[in-house]
mmCIF file with all atom_site columns, C-alpha atoms in Angstrom:
data_model
loop_
_atom_site.group_PDB
_atom_site.id
_atom_site.type_symbol
_atom_site.label_atom_id
_atom_site.label_alt_id
_atom_site.label_comp_id
_atom_site.label_asym_id
_atom_site.label_entity_id
_atom_site.label_seq_id
_atom_site.pdbx_PDB_ins_code
_atom_site.Cartn_x
_atom_site.Cartn_y
_atom_site.Cartn_z
_atom_site.occupancy
_atom_site.B_iso_or_equiv
_atom_site.pdbx_formal_charge
_atom_site.auth_seq_id
_atom_site.auth_comp_id
_atom_site.auth_asym_id
_atom_site.auth_atom_id
_atom_site.pdbx_PDB_model_num
ATOM 1   C CA . UNK A 1 1   ? 0.458   11.645  6.481   1.00 87.00 ? 297 UNK A CA 1
ATOM 2   C CA . UNK A 1 2   ? 0.957   10.753  10.116  1.00 91.00 ? 298 UNK A CA 1
ATOM 3   C CA . UNK A 1 3   ? 3.660   11.918  12.488  1.00 92.00 ? 299 UNK A CA 1
ATOM 4   C CA . UNK A 1 4   ? 7.062   10.179  12.155  1.00 94.00 ? 300 UNK A CA 1
ATOM 5   C CA . UNK A 1 5   ? 6.097   8.539   8.853   1.00 95.00 ? 301 UNK A CA 1
ATOM 6   C CA . UNK A 1 6   ? 9.023   7.781   6.523   1.00 93.00 ? 302 UNK A CA 1
ATOM 7   C CA . UNK A 1 7   ? 8.246   8.299   2.836   1.00 93.00 ? 303 UNK A CA 1
ATOM 8   C CA . UNK A 1 8   ? 11.113  7.482   0.507   1.00 91.00 ? 304 UNK A CA 1
ATOM 9   C CA . UNK A 1 9   ? 11.115  7.680   -3.306  1.00 85.00 ? 305 UNK A CA 1
ATOM 10  C CA . UNK A 1 10  ? 7.694   6.228   -4.248  1.00 86.00 ? 306 UNK A CA 1
ATOM 11  C CA . UNK A 1 11  ? 5.114   6.716   -7.013  1.00 81.00 ? 307 UNK A CA 1
ATOM 12  C CA . UNK A 1 12  ? 1.614   8.093   -6.602  1.00 84.00 ? 308 UNK A CA 1
ATOM 13  C CA . UNK A 1 13  ? -0.407  10.552  -8.616  1.00 83.00 ? 309 UNK A CA 1
ATOM 14  C CA . UNK A 1 14  ? -3.380  10.952  -6.267  1.00 89.00 ? 310 UNK A CA 1
ATOM 15  C CA . UNK A 1 15  ? -1.947  12.266  -3.022  1.00 89.00 ? 311 UNK A CA 1
ATOM 16  C CA . UNK A 1 16  ? -5.446  13.061  -1.754  1.00 93.00 ? 312 UNK A CA 1
ATOM 17  C CA . UNK A 1 17  ? -6.321  9.325   -1.905  1.00 95.00 ? 313 UNK A CA 1
ATOM 18  C CA . UNK A 1 18  ? -3.237  8.115   0.009   1.00 95.00 ? 314 UNK A CA 1
ATOM 19  C CA . UNK A 1 19  ? -3.441  7.641   3.793   1.00 95.00 ? 315 UNK A CA 1
ATOM 20  C CA . UNK A 1 20  ? -0.184  7.030   5.656   1.00 96.00 ? 316 UNK A CA 1
ATOM 21  C CA . UNK A 1 21  ? -0.437  6.457   9.405   1.00 97.00 ? 317 UNK A CA 1
ATOM 22  C CA . UNK A 1 22  ? 1.809   7.502   12.253  1.00 97.00 ? 318 UNK A CA 1
ATOM 23  C CA . UNK A 1 23  ? 5.186   5.738   12.215  1.00 97.00 ? 319 UNK A CA 1
ATOM 24  C CA . UNK A 1 24  ? 4.598   4.042   8.847   1.00 97.00 ? 320 UNK A CA 1
ATOM 25  C CA . UNK A 1 25  ? 7.282   3.492   6.202   1.00 96.00 ? 321 UNK A CA 1
ATOM 26  C CA . UNK A 1 26  ? 6.981   3.470   2.406   1.00 96.00 ? 322 UNK A CA 1
ATOM 27  C CA . UNK A 1 27  ? 10.241  2.335   0.777   1.00 95.00 ? 323 UNK A CA 1
ATOM 28  C CA . UNK A 1 28  ? 12.056  3.227   -2.424  1.00 95.00 ? 324 UNK A CA 1
ATOM 29  C CA . UNK A 1 29  ? 10.445  2.552   -5.813  1.00 94.00 ? 325 UNK A CA 1
ATOM 30  C CA . UNK A 1 30  ? 7.034   1.593   -4.402  1.00 95.00 ? 326 UNK A CA 1
ATOM 31  C CA . UNK A 1 31  ? 3.869   2.118   -6.436  1.00 94.00 ? 327 UNK A CA 1
ATOM 32  C CA . UNK A 1 32  ? 1.069   3.527   -4.282  1.00 93.00 ? 328 UNK A CA 1
ATOM 33  C CA . UNK A 1 33  ? -1.163  4.713   -7.148  1.00 91.00 ? 329 UNK A CA 1
ATOM 34  C CA . UNK A 1 34  ? -4.870  5.079   -6.407  1.00 94.00 ? 330 UNK A CA 1
ATOM 35  C CA . UNK A 1 35  ? -6.146  4.582   -9.946  1.00 94.00 ? 331 UNK A CA 1
ATOM 36  C CA . UNK A 1 36  ? -6.734  1.912   -12.565 1.00 93.00 ? 332 UNK A CA 1
ATOM 37  C CA . UNK A 1 37  ? -8.256  2.122   -16.026 1.00 94.00 ? 333 UNK A CA 1
ATOM 38  C CA . UNK A 1 38  ? -10.936 -0.496  -16.591 1.00 93.00 ? 334 UNK A CA 1
ATOM 39  C CA . UNK A 1 39  ? -12.891 -0.669  -19.855 1.00 94.00 ? 335 UNK A CA 1
ATOM 40  C CA . UNK A 1 40  ? -11.601 2.808   -20.719 1.00 95.00 ? 336 UNK A CA 1
ATOM 41  C CA . UNK A 1 41  ? -12.956 4.315   -17.468 1.00 96.00 ? 337 UNK A CA 1
ATOM 42  C CA . UNK A 1 42  ? -10.648 5.587   -14.736 1.00 94.00 ? 338 UNK A CA 1
ATOM 43  C CA . UNK A 1 43  ? -11.375 4.040   -11.336 1.00 95.00 ? 339 UNK A CA 1
ATOM 44  C CA . UNK A 1 44  ? -10.181 5.834   -8.190  1.00 96.00 ? 340 UNK A CA 1
ATOM 45  C CA . UNK A 1 45  ? -9.907  4.153   -4.779  1.00 96.00 ? 341 UNK A CA 1
ATOM 46  C CA . UNK A 1 46  ? -8.091  5.062   -1.587  1.00 96.00 ? 342 UNK A CA 1
ATOM 47  C CA . UNK A 1 47  ? -4.805  3.364   -0.594  1.00 97.00 ? 343 UNK A CA 1
ATOM 48  C CA . UNK A 1 48  ? -4.251  3.125   3.177   1.00 97.00 ? 344 UNK A CA 1
ATOM 49  C CA . UNK A 1 49  ? -1.190  2.266   5.234   1.00 97.00 ? 345 UNK A CA 1
ATOM 50  C CA . UNK A 1 50  ? -2.244  2.353   8.882   1.00 97.00 ? 346 UNK A CA 1
ATOM 51  C CA . UNK A 1 51  ? -0.137  3.097   11.958  1.00 97.00 ? 347 UNK A CA 1
ATOM 52  C CA . UNK A 1 52  ? 3.332   1.481   11.838  1.00 97.00 ? 348 UNK A CA 1
ATOM 53  C CA . UNK A 1 53  ? 2.636   -0.253  8.510   1.00 97.00 ? 349 UNK A CA 1
ATOM 54  C CA . UNK A 1 54  ? 5.601   -1.018  6.255   1.00 98.00 ? 350 UNK A CA 1
ATOM 55  C CA . UNK A 1 55  ? 5.785   -1.226  2.466   1.00 97.00 ? 351 UNK A CA 1
ATOM 56  C CA . UNK A 1 56  ? 9.289   -2.397  1.517   1.00 97.00 ? 352 UNK A CA 1
ATOM 57  C CA . UNK A 1 57  ? 11.296  -1.365  -1.561  1.00 96.00 ? 353 UNK A CA 1
ATOM 58  C CA . UNK A 1 58  ? 9.769   -2.033  -4.972  1.00 96.00 ? 354 UNK A CA 1
ATOM 59  C CA . UNK A 1 59  ? 6.408   -3.166  -3.593  1.00 97.00 ? 355 UNK A CA 1
ATOM 60  C CA . UNK A 1 60  ? 3.009   -2.307  -5.093  1.00 96.00 ? 356 UNK A CA 1
ATOM 61  C CA . UNK A 1 61  ? -0.170  -1.545  -3.143  1.00 97.00 ? 357 UNK A CA 1
ATOM 62  C CA . UNK A 1 62  ? -3.106  -1.484  -5.573  1.00 96.00 ? 358 UNK A CA 1
ATOM 63  C CA . UNK A 1 63  ? -6.092  0.880   -5.328  1.00 96.00 ? 359 UNK A CA 1
ATOM 64  C CA . UNK A 1 64  ? -8.518  0.048   -2.543  1.00 96.00 ? 360 UNK A CA 1
ATOM 65  C CA . UNK A 1 65  ? -5.945  -2.017  -0.643  1.00 97.00 ? 361 UNK A CA 1
ATOM 66  C CA . UNK A 1 66  ? -5.349  -1.535  3.079   1.00 98.00 ? 362 UNK A CA 1
ATOM 67  C CA . UNK A 1 67  ? -2.251  -2.219  5.132   1.00 97.00 ? 363 UNK A CA 1
ATOM 68  C CA . UNK A 1 68  ? -3.472  -2.521  8.741   1.00 97.00 ? 364 UNK A CA 1
ATOM 69  C CA . UNK A 1 69  ? -1.474  -1.625  11.857  1.00 97.00 ? 365 UNK A CA 1
ATOM 70  C CA . UNK A 1 70  ? 2.025   -3.173  11.776  1.00 97.00 ? 366 UNK A CA 1
ATOM 71  C CA . UNK A 1 71  ? 1.252   -4.965  8.503   1.00 98.00 ? 367 UNK A CA 1
ATOM 72  C CA . UNK A 1 72  ? 4.308   -5.557  6.305   1.00 98.00 ? 368 UNK A CA 1
ATOM 73  C CA . UNK A 1 73  ? 4.582   -6.011  2.537   1.00 98.00 ? 369 UNK A CA 1
ATOM 74  C CA . UNK A 1 74  ? 8.017   -7.372  1.637   1.00 98.00 ? 370 UNK A CA 1
ATOM 75  C CA . UNK A 1 75  ? 10.204  -6.287  -1.281  1.00 97.00 ? 371 UNK A CA 1
ATOM 76  C CA . UNK A 1 76  ? 8.641   -6.490  -4.765  1.00 97.00 ? 372 UNK A CA 1
ATOM 77  C CA . UNK A 1 77  ? 5.348   -7.839  -3.379  1.00 98.00 ? 373 UNK A CA 1
ATOM 78  C CA . UNK A 1 78  ? 1.969   -6.756  -4.730  1.00 98.00 ? 374 UNK A CA 1
ATOM 79  C CA . UNK A 1 79  ? -1.213  -6.397  -2.689  1.00 98.00 ? 375 UNK A CA 1
ATOM 80  C CA . UNK A 1 80  ? -4.116  -6.629  -5.144  1.00 97.00 ? 376 UNK A CA 1
ATOM 81  C CA . UNK A 1 81  ? -7.096  -4.268  -5.488  1.00 95.00 ? 377 UNK A CA 1
ATOM 82  C CA . UNK A 1 82  ? -9.308  -4.213  -2.431  1.00 95.00 ? 378 UNK A CA 1
ATOM 83  C CA . UNK A 1 83  ? -7.226  -6.646  -0.364  1.00 97.00 ? 379 UNK A CA 1
ATOM 84  C CA . UNK A 1 84  ? -6.399  -6.137  3.319   1.00 98.00 ? 380 UNK A CA 1
ATOM 85  C CA . UNK A 1 85  ? -3.146  -7.008  5.052   1.00 98.00 ? 381 UNK A CA 1
ATOM 86  C CA . UNK A 1 86  ? -4.400  -7.734  8.579   1.00 97.00 ? 382 UNK A CA 1
ATOM 87  C CA . UNK A 1 87  ? -2.731  -6.321  11.712  1.00 97.00 ? 383 UNK A CA 1
ATOM 88  C CA . UNK A 1 88  ? 0.766   -7.714  12.257  1.00 97.00 ? 384 UNK A CA 1
ATOM 89  C CA . UNK A 1 89  ? 0.761   -9.913  9.143   1.00 97.00 ? 385 UNK A CA 1
ATOM 90  C CA . UNK A 1 90  ? 3.739   -10.140 6.777   1.00 98.00 ? 386 UNK A CA 1
ATOM 91  C CA . UNK A 1 91  ? 2.929   -10.580 3.073   1.00 98.00 ? 387 UNK A CA 1
ATOM 92  C CA . UNK A 1 92  ? 5.208   -11.440 0.149   1.00 98.00 ? 388 UNK A CA 1
ATOM 93  C CA . UNK A 1 93  ? 5.007   -12.396 -3.503  1.00 97.00 ? 389 UNK A CA 1
ATOM 94  C CA . UNK A 1 94  ? 3.289   -11.419 -6.711  1.00 94.00 ? 390 UNK A CA 1
ATOM 95  C CA . UNK A 1 95  ? 0.435   -11.494 -5.966  1.00 96.00 ? 391 UNK A CA 1
ATOM 96  C CA . UNK A 1 96  ? 1.213   -11.165 -2.266  1.00 97.00 ? 392 UNK A CA 1
ATOM 97  C CA . UNK A 1 97  ? 0.005   -13.731 0.247   1.00 96.00 ? 393 UNK A CA 1
ATOM 98  C CA . UNK A 1 98  ? 0.493   -13.941 4.029   1.00 97.00 ? 394 UNK A CA 1
ATOM 99  C CA . UNK A 1 99  ? 3.778   -15.573 5.036   1.00 96.00 ? 395 UNK A CA 1
ATOM 100 C CA . UNK A 1 100 ? 3.550   -15.003 8.820   1.00 84.00 ? 396 UNK A CA 1
ATOM 101 C CA . UNK A 1 101 ? 1.498   -13.386 11.575  1.00 69.00 ? 397 UNK A CA 1
#
């Protein structure tokens, strides 16, 4: 966890697979879990929120997803497994898609 990061009340069970960059924010009721169960096998993948990234309240960042520098996921949005929110992009929806750059 980077300096000046703001971590509110969020869910994760694999703290060793969560990267939170300097100045990033993870809001209330977010799901930052790093695991899925596929065909009865647990799959573990890192979740990354880079420098100054923002995950707003109630949002979900799936395993293997990356929030790049200053990327924003709006309230109740869901970034799917392995997706990348590019630097400075704002994503929204379920599943989340870019709404602005």
